[in-house]
Coordinates of N, CA, C and O in Angstrom, one line a residue:
M1 N -27.7 82.8 -19.4 CA -27.5 83.0 -17.9 C -27.5 81.5 -17.3 O -26.7 81.2 -16.4
F2 N -28.6 80.7 -17.6 CA -28.8 79.3 -17.1 C -27.5 78.6 -17.2 O -27.2 77.9 -16.3
N3 N -26.9 78.6 -18.4 CA -25.9 77.8 -18.7 C -24.6 78.1 -17.8 O -23.8 77.3 -17.5
I4 N -24.5 79.5 -17.6 CA -23.4 79.9 -16.8 C -23.5 79.3 -15.3 O -22.6 78.9 -14.7
V5 N -24.7 79.5 -14.7 CA -25.1 79.0 -13.4 C -24.9 77.5 -13.4 O -24.3 76.9 -12.5
R6 N -25.5 76.8 -14.4 CA -25.4 75.5 -14.4 C -23.9 75.0 -14.5 O -23.5 74.0 -13.8
G7 N -22.9 75.7 -15.2 CA -21.6 75.4 -15.2 C -20.8 75.5 -14.1 O -19.9 74.8 -13.7
L8 N -21.4 76.5 -13.2 CA -20.7 76.8 -12.0 C -21.0 75.8 -10.8 O -20.3 75.5 -10.0
I9 N -22.2 75.5 -10.7 CA -22.7 74.7 -9.7 C -23.2 73.2 -9.9 O -23.7 72.5 -9.1
G10 N -23.1 72.8 -11.3 CA -23.6 71.6 -11.6 C -25.0 71.7 -12.1 O -25.5 72.8 -12.4
L11 N -25.7 70.6 -12.0 CA -27.1 70.7 -12.4 C -28.0 71.5 -11.5 O -27.7 71.5 -10.3
P12 N -29.0 72.1 -11.9 CA -29.9 72.9 -11.1 C -30.5 72.0 -10.1 O -31.0 70.9 -10.3
M13 N -30.7 72.4 -8.7 CA -31.2 71.6 -7.7 C -32.6 72.3 -7.4 O -32.7 73.4 -7.2
P14 N -33.6 71.5 -7.1 CA -34.9 72.0 -6.6 C -34.7 72.7 -5.2 O -33.7 72.4 -4.5
L15 N -35.3 73.8 -5.0 CA -35.3 74.5 -3.7 C -35.4 73.6 -2.6 O -34.7 73.9 -1.4
Q16 N -36.3 72.7 -2.5 CA -36.4 71.8 -1.4 C -35.1 71.0 -1.1 O -34.7 70.9 0.1
R17 N -34.6 70.5 -2.0 CA -33.2 69.8 -1.9 C -32.2 70.7 -1.1 O -31.5 70.4 -0.2
I18 N -32.1 71.9 -1.6 CA -31.2 72.9 -1.0 C -31.5 73.1 0.4 O -30.6 73.3 1.3
K19 N -32.9 73.4 0.7 CA -33.3 73.7 2.2 C -33.0 72.4 3.1 O -32.5 72.6 4.0
N20 N -33.2 71.2 2.4 CA -32.7 70.0 3.2 C -31.4 69.9 3.6 O -30.9 69.6 4.7
I21 N -30.5 70.4 2.7 CA -29.0 70.4 2.9 C -28.6 71.4 4.0 O -27.9 71.2 4.9
V22 N -29.3 72.7 3.9 CA -29.0 73.7 4.8 C -29.6 73.3 6.3 O -28.9 73.6 7.2
D23 N -30.7 72.7 6.2 CA -31.4 72.3 7.5 C -30.9 71.0 8.1 O -31.5 70.7 9.2
R24 N -30.0 70.3 7.5 CA -29.6 68.9 8.0 C -29.2 69.1 9.4 O -28.3 69.8 9.8
P25 N -29.7 68.3 10.3 CA -29.2 68.4 11.7 C -27.8 68.0 12.0 O -27.3 67.0 11.2
A26 N -27.2 68.4 12.9 CA -25.8 68.1 13.2 C -26.0 66.9 14.1 O -26.9 66.5 14.7
F27 N -24.7 66.1 14.1 CA -24.6 64.9 15.0 C -24.9 65.4 16.5 O -24.1 66.3 16.9
R28 N -25.6 64.6 17.3 CA -25.8 65.0 18.6 C -25.5 63.5 19.4 O -26.2 62.6 19.1
D29 N -24.4 63.6 20.2 CA -24.1 62.3 20.9 C -25.1 61.8 21.9 O -24.9 60.7 22.4
N30 N -25.9 62.7 22.4 CA -26.8 62.3 23.4 C -28.1 61.8 22.8 O -29.1 61.5 23.3
Q31 N -28.3 61.5 21.4 CA -29.3 61.1 20.7 C -29.1 59.6 20.3 O -28.1 59.2 19.8
P32 N -30.1 58.7 20.3 CA -29.9 57.3 19.8 C -29.8 57.3 18.3 O -30.2 58.2 17.6
A33 N -29.1 56.3 17.8 CA -29.0 56.2 16.3 C -30.4 56.2 15.7 O -31.3 55.7 16.2
A34 N -30.4 56.7 14.5 CA -31.6 56.9 13.7 C -32.3 55.6 13.4 O -33.5 55.5 13.3
F35 N -31.5 54.4 13.1 CA -32.2 53.2 12.8 C -32.7 52.3 13.8 O -33.4 51.4 13.7
L36 N -32.4 52.8 15.1 CA -32.9 52.0 16.3 C -34.3 52.4 16.5 O -34.7 53.6 16.7
D37 N -35.3 51.5 16.6 CA -36.6 51.6 17.0 C -36.6 51.6 18.6 O -35.8 51.4 19.3
R38 N -38.0 51.8 19.1 CA -38.2 51.9 20.5 C -37.6 50.5 21.3 O -37.2 50.6 22.3
D39 N -37.9 49.4 20.6 CA -37.6 48.2 21.3 C -36.0 47.9 21.4 O -35.5 47.5 22.4
H40 N -35.4 48.3 20.2 CA -33.9 48.2 20.3 C -33.4 49.2 21.4 O -32.5 48.9 22.2
R41 N -34.0 50.4 21.6 CA -33.5 51.4 22.4 C -33.7 50.9 23.9 O -33.0 51.1 24.8
A42 N -35.0 50.1 24.0 CA -35.3 49.6 25.3 C -34.3 48.5 25.9 O -33.8 48.6 27.0
L43 N -33.8 47.7 25.0 CA -32.9 46.8 25.3 C -31.4 47.5 25.7 O -30.9 47.1 26.7
I44 N -31.1 48.4 24.9 CA -29.9 49.2 25.2 C -30.0 49.9 26.5 O -29.0 50.0 27.4
D45 N -31.1 50.5 26.7 CA -31.4 51.3 28.1 C -31.3 50.3 29.2 O -30.8 50.6 30.3
A46 N -31.9 49.1 29.1 CA -31.8 48.2 30.2 C -30.5 47.7 30.4 O -30.1 47.6 31.7
L47 N -29.7 47.5 29.4 CA -28.2 47.1 29.7 C -27.4 48.3 30.3 O -26.7 48.0 31.2
N48 N -27.7 49.4 29.9 CA -27.1 50.6 30.5 C -27.4 50.7 32.0 O -26.5 51.2 32.7
Q49 N -28.6 50.4 32.4 CA -28.9 50.6 33.8 C -28.4 49.5 34.5 O -28.0 49.6 35.8
A50 N -28.2 48.2 34.0 CA -27.9 47.1 34.7 C -26.4 46.8 34.6 O -25.7 46.3 35.7
A51 N -25.7 47.1 33.6 CA -24.4 46.6 33.3 C -23.3 47.7 33.8 O -23.6 48.9 33.7
G52 N -22.2 47.1 34.1 CA -21.0 47.9 34.5 C -20.0 47.8 33.5 O -19.9 47.1 32.6
P53 N -18.9 48.6 33.6 CA -17.7 48.6 32.7 C -17.1 47.3 32.6 O -16.4 47.0 31.7
D54 N -17.2 46.4 33.6 CA -16.4 45.1 33.7 C -17.4 43.9 33.3 O -16.9 42.7 33.3
D55 N -18.7 44.1 33.1 CA -19.6 43.2 32.7 C -19.4 42.7 31.3 O -19.4 43.4 30.4
L56 N -19.3 41.4 31.1 CA -19.3 40.8 29.8 C -20.7 40.4 29.2 O -21.5 39.8 30.1
L57 N -20.8 40.8 28.0 CA -22.0 40.4 27.2 C -21.7 39.4 26.1 O -20.7 39.6 25.4
L58 N -22.5 38.4 26.0 CA -22.2 37.4 25.0 C -23.4 37.5 23.9 O -24.5 37.7 24.1
V59 N -22.9 37.7 22.7 CA -23.7 37.7 21.5 C -23.5 36.7 20.5 O -22.2 36.3 20.3
D60 N -24.5 36.0 20.0 CA -24.3 35.0 18.9 C -23.5 35.5 17.8 O -23.9 36.5 17.1
L61 N -22.4 34.7 17.4 CA -21.6 35.2 16.2 C -21.7 34.0 15.1 O -20.7 33.8 14.4
A62 N -22.7 33.2 15.0 CA -22.9 32.2 14.0 C -23.1 32.7 12.7 O -22.7 32.1 11.8
R63 N -23.6 33.8 12.6 CA -23.8 34.6 11.2 C -22.5 35.2 10.8 O -21.6 35.3 11.5
E64 N -22.6 35.8 9.6 CA -21.6 36.5 9.1 C -21.1 37.7 10.0 O -22.0 38.2 10.6
P65 N -19.9 38.0 10.1 CA -19.4 39.0 11.0 C -20.1 40.4 10.9 O -20.2 41.2 11.7
W66 N -20.5 40.7 9.6 CA -21.1 41.9 9.3 C -22.6 42.0 9.4 O -23.3 43.0 9.3
A67 N -23.1 40.8 9.9 CA -24.6 40.7 10.1 C -24.9 40.4 11.5 O -26.1 40.1 11.8
T68 N -24.1 40.6 12.5 CA -24.4 40.3 13.9 C -25.0 41.5 14.6 O -25.0 42.6 14.0
D69 N -25.5 41.3 15.7 CA -26.2 42.2 16.4 C -25.2 43.1 17.2 O -25.6 44.1 17.9
L70 N -24.0 42.8 17.1 CA -22.9 43.8 17.7 C -22.9 45.1 17.0 O -22.6 46.0 17.5
L71 N -23.5 45.1 15.8 CA -23.4 46.4 14.9 C -24.3 47.5 15.6 O -24.0 48.6 15.8
W72 N -25.4 47.1 16.4 CA -26.1 48.0 17.1 C -26.0 48.0 18.6 O -26.3 48.9 19.4
L73 N -25.6 46.8 19.2 CA -25.4 46.7 20.5 C -24.1 47.3 21.0 O -23.9 47.8 22.0
G74 N -23.0 47.0 20.1 CA -21.7 47.3 20.5 C -21.5 48.8 20.9 O -20.8 49.1 21.9
P75 N -21.9 49.8 20.1 CA -21.5 51.2 20.5 C -22.1 51.6 21.7 O -21.6 52.6 22.4
A76 N -23.2 51.1 22.2 CA -24.0 51.5 23.3 C -23.6 50.8 24.6 O -24.0 51.3 25.7
Y77 N -23.2 49.6 24.4 CA -23.0 48.7 25.7 C -21.9 49.3 26.6 O -20.8 49.4 26.1
P78 N -22.2 49.5 27.9 CA -21.2 50.0 28.8 C -20.1 49.2 29.2 O -19.0 49.5 29.7
G79 N -20.3 47.8 29.0 CA -19.4 46.9 29.5 C -18.4 46.4 28.2 O -18.0 47.1 27.4
R80 N -18.1 45.1 28.4 CA -17.1 44.5 27.3 C -17.9 43.3 26.9 O -18.8 42.8 27.3
F81 N -17.5 42.9 25.6 CA -17.9 41.7 25.0 C -17.1 40.6 25.3 O -15.8 40.7 25.1
Y82 N -17.7 39.3 25.3 CA -16.8 38.1 25.5 C -16.0 37.9 24.2 O -14.8 37.6 24.2
C83 N -16.6 38.3 23.0 CA -16.0 38.2 21.7 C -16.6 39.2 20.9 O -17.9 39.4 20.7
G84 N -15.8 40.2 20.5 CA -16.3 41.3 19.7 C -16.2 41.1 18.2 O -16.2 40.0 17.7
H85 N -16.2 42.3 17.5 CA -16.1 42.1 16.1 C -14.7 41.5 15.6 O -13.8 41.6 16.3
F86 N -14.9 40.8 14.5 CA -13.7 40.0 13.9 C -12.5 40.8 13.8 O -11.3 40.2 14.0
F87 N -12.6 42.0 13.5 CA -11.4 42.8 13.4 C -10.9 43.5 14.5 O -9.9 44.1 14.6
L88 N -11.7 43.4 15.6 CA -11.4 44.1 16.9 C -10.9 43.2 18.1 O -10.5 43.5 19.1
C89 N -11.1 41.9 17.8 CA -10.9 41.0 18.8 C -9.7 40.0 18.4 O -9.7 39.4 17.5
S90 N -8.6 40.0 19.3 CA -7.5 39.3 19.0 C -7.7 37.7 19.1 O -7.1 37.0 18.4
D91 N -8.8 37.2 19.8 CA -9.1 35.9 20.0 C -10.2 35.5 19.1 O -10.7 34.4 19.5
Y92 N -10.6 36.2 18.2 CA -11.9 36.0 17.6 C -11.9 34.5 17.0 O -12.9 33.9 17.1
K93 N -10.8 34.1 16.3 CA -10.9 32.8 15.7 C -10.8 31.7 16.7 O -11.5 30.5 16.4
L94 N -10.6 31.8 17.9 CA -10.7 30.9 19.1 C -12.1 30.9 19.6 O -12.7 29.9 20.0
K95 N -12.5 32.2 19.9 CA -13.8 32.4 20.7 C -15.0 32.1 19.8 O -16.0 31.7 20.4
R96 N -15.0 32.5 18.6 CA -16.2 32.3 17.9 C -16.8 30.9 17.8 O -18.0 30.6 18.1
P97 N -15.9 29.8 17.7 CA -16.4 28.5 17.7 C -16.9 28.2 19.0 O -18.0 27.4 19.2
E98 N -16.2 28.6 20.2 CA -16.9 28.4 21.6 C -18.3 29.0 21.8 O -19.0 28.4 22.3
I99 N -18.5 30.2 21.1 CA -19.8 30.7 21.2 C -20.9 30.0 20.4 O -21.8 29.7 20.9
V100 N -20.4 29.5 19.3 CA -21.3 28.6 18.5 C -21.7 27.4 19.1 O -22.8 27.1 19.2
Q101 N -20.7 26.8 19.8 CA -20.9 25.6 20.6 C -21.7 25.9 21.9 O -22.5 25.1 22.3
F102 N -21.5 27.1 22.5 CA -22.3 27.4 23.7 C -23.8 27.2 23.4 O -24.6 26.8 24.2
Y103 N -24.2 27.9 22.3 CA -25.7 28.0 21.9 C -26.3 26.6 21.6 O -27.4 26.3 21.6
K104 N -25.4 25.6 21.3 CA -25.8 24.2 20.9 C -25.8 23.3 22.2 O -26.3 22.2 22.1
A105 N -25.1 23.7 23.2 CA -24.9 22.8 24.4 C -26.1 22.8 25.3 O -27.1 23.5 25.2
E106 N -26.0 21.8 26.1 CA -27.1 21.6 27.3 C -27.0 22.6 28.2 O -25.9 23.2 28.6
P107 N -28.1 22.9 29.0 CA -28.2 24.0 29.8 C -27.1 23.9 31.0 O -26.4 24.9 31.4
P108 N -26.7 22.8 31.5 CA -25.6 22.7 32.6 C -24.3 23.0 31.9 O -23.5 23.7 32.7
E109 N -24.0 22.7 30.7 CA -22.8 23.0 30.1 C -22.8 24.5 29.9 O -21.6 25.2 29.9
Q110 N -23.8 25.1 29.5 CA -24.0 26.6 29.2 C -23.7 27.4 30.5 O -23.0 28.2 30.4
A111 N -24.4 26.7 31.7 CA -24.1 27.5 32.9 C -22.5 27.4 33.2 O -21.9 28.4 33.7
A112 N -21.8 26.3 33.1 CA -20.4 26.1 33.3 C -19.6 27.1 32.4 O -18.7 27.7 32.9
F113 N -20.0 27.3 31.3 CA -19.3 28.2 30.3 C -19.4 29.7 30.7 O -18.4 30.3 30.8
L114 N -20.6 29.9 31.1 CA -20.8 31.4 31.5 C -20.1 31.6 32.8 O -19.4 32.8 32.9
Q115 N -20.1 30.7 33.7 CA -19.4 31.0 35.0 C -17.7 31.0 34.7 O -17.1 31.7 35.4
A116 N -17.4 30.0 34.0 CA -15.9 30.0 33.8 C -15.4 31.2 33.0 O -14.2 31.6 33.2
N117 N -16.2 31.8 32.2 CA -15.8 33.0 31.5 C -16.3 34.3 32.1 O -16.1 35.3 31.4
A118 N -16.9 34.2 33.3 CA -17.5 35.5 34.0 C -18.4 36.4 33.1 O -18.3 37.5 33.2
I119 N -19.3 35.6 32.3 CA -20.0 36.4 31.4 C -21.4 36.6 32.3 O -21.9 35.8 32.9
R120 N -21.9 37.8 32.2 CA -23.0 38.2 33.0 C -24.3 38.4 32.2 O -25.3 38.1 32.6
Y121 N -24.1 38.8 30.9 CA -25.4 39.0 30.1 C -25.3 38.3 28.8 O -24.2 38.2 28.2
I122 N -26.4 37.9 28.3 CA -26.5 37.2 27.0 C -27.6 37.9 26.1 O -28.7 38.1 26.8
Y123 N -27.3 38.2 25.0 CA -28.4 38.5 24.0 C -28.8 37.6 23.2 O -28.0 36.7 22.6
A124 N -30.2 37.4 23.0 CA -30.8 36.4 22.2 C -31.7 37.1 21.1 O -32.4 38.1 21.5
E125 N -31.5 36.7 19.9 CA -32.2 37.4 18.7 C -33.7 37.1 18.9 O -34.1 36.3 19.6
P126 N -34.5 38.0 18.4 CA -36.0 37.8 18.5 C -36.4 36.6 17.8 O -35.9 36.0 16.8
G127 N -37.2 35.8 18.6 CA -37.7 34.5 18.1 C -36.7 33.4 18.2 O -37.2 32.3 17.8
E128 N -35.7 33.5 18.8 CA -34.8 32.4 19.0 C -35.2 31.5 20.1 O -35.3 32.0 21.2
T129 N -35.7 30.3 19.8 CA -36.2 29.4 20.8 C -35.4 28.2 21.0 O -35.4 27.4 22.0
G130 N -34.4 27.9 20.1 CA -33.6 26.7 20.2 C -32.4 26.6 21.2 O -31.9 25.7 21.4
W131 N -32.2 27.8 21.8 CA -31.0 28.0 22.6 C -31.3 27.4 24.1 O -30.4 27.1 24.8
R132 N -32.6 27.4 24.5 CA -32.9 26.9 25.8 C -32.4 27.7 27.0 O -32.0 27.1 28.0
L133 N -32.0 29.0 26.7 CA -31.5 29.7 27.8 C -32.3 29.8 29.1 O -31.8 29.9 30.2
D134 N -33.7 29.7 28.9 CA -34.6 29.7 30.1 C -34.3 28.5 31.1 O -34.6 28.7 32.2
E135 N -33.7 27.5 30.5 CA -33.4 26.3 31.4 C -32.0 26.3 32.0 O -31.8 25.5 32.8
V136 N -31.2 27.3 31.7 CA -29.9 27.4 32.4 C -30.0 27.8 33.8 O -30.6 28.8 34.1
P137 N -29.5 27.1 34.6 CA -29.5 27.5 36.1 C -28.9 28.9 36.3 O -27.6 29.0 35.8
G138 N -29.5 29.7 37.0 CA -28.9 31.1 37.3 C -29.2 32.1 36.3 O -28.8 33.3 36.5
I139 N -29.9 31.9 35.3 CA -30.3 32.8 34.3 C -31.8 33.3 34.5 O -32.7 32.6 34.7
E140 N -31.8 34.7 34.3 CA -33.2 35.4 34.3 C -33.3 36.3 33.2 O -32.3 36.8 32.7
I141 N -34.4 36.6 32.7 CA -34.7 37.4 31.5 C -34.6 38.9 32.2 O -35.4 39.2 33.1
L142 N -33.8 39.8 31.7 CA -33.8 41.1 32.1 C -34.9 41.9 31.4 O -35.6 42.7 32.0
I143 N -35.0 41.7 30.0 CA -35.9 42.4 29.2 C -36.1 41.6 28.0 O -35.1 41.0 27.4
Q144 N -37.3 41.6 27.4 CA -37.6 40.8 26.2 C -38.7 41.7 25.3 O -39.6 42.2 26.0
N145 N -38.5 41.8 24.1 CA -39.3 42.5 23.2 C -39.0 42.1 21.8 O -38.5 41.1 21.6
S146 N -39.6 42.7 20.9 CA -39.5 42.5 19.5 C -38.1 42.6 18.9 O -37.8 42.0 17.9
A147 N -37.2 43.3 19.7 CA -35.8 43.3 19.2 C -34.9 42.2 19.7 O -33.8 42.0 19.4
G148 N -35.5 41.4 20.6 CA -34.7 40.2 21.2 C -34.9 40.3 22.8 O -35.8 40.8 23.3
A149 N -33.9 39.6 23.3 CA -34.0 39.3 24.8 C -32.6 39.6 25.4 O -31.6 39.2 24.7
I150 N -32.4 40.2 26.5 CA -31.3 40.1 27.3 C -31.5 39.4 28.6 O -32.4 39.5 29.3
Y151 N -30.7 38.3 28.7 CA -30.6 37.5 29.9 C -29.5 37.8 30.8 O -28.4 38.2 30.4
A152 N -29.7 37.7 32.1 CA -28.7 38.2 33.0 C -28.4 36.8 33.7 O -29.2 36.0 34.2
Y153 N -27.1 36.4 34.0 CA -26.6 35.3 34.7 C -26.1 35.6 35.9 O -25.1 36.5 36.2
F154 N -26.7 34.9 37.0 CA -26.2 35.1 38.3 C -25.9 33.7 38.9 O -26.7 32.9 39.3
P155 N -24.6 33.3 38.9 CA -24.2 32.2 39.4 C -24.5 31.9 40.8 O -24.5 32.7 41.6

């Protein structure tokens, strides 16, 4: 008898595994993604409260495209990105070097870049101290925690 059942459904499964499959929760669009902790969620919530559909967010793209913070910020941000994922942004090859240069620039040059491109928000990774965003005229910290910081630019 065991061999017949095994042949029909494959290897026998423990009852707990069967229960987990049956009890698996369905996708709910009003729930945050499972991998986001409270601090990631707090950054997203702050952006959702402050940003509108036309507000641009700048995210560092110096790392590999699959390792950027766009992966968790992108789906929840209500506005637009100055430069999005490499396969979704038609000007990616032009904008990525501009963004890399922005983070290396002096504060007055950073302010000029933000104003010229109408960028309202900037995301900074946790522990990033070399960018000197606090020194850029018109920038204020919207929120900062262990997941990073969101700066707001008011020219």
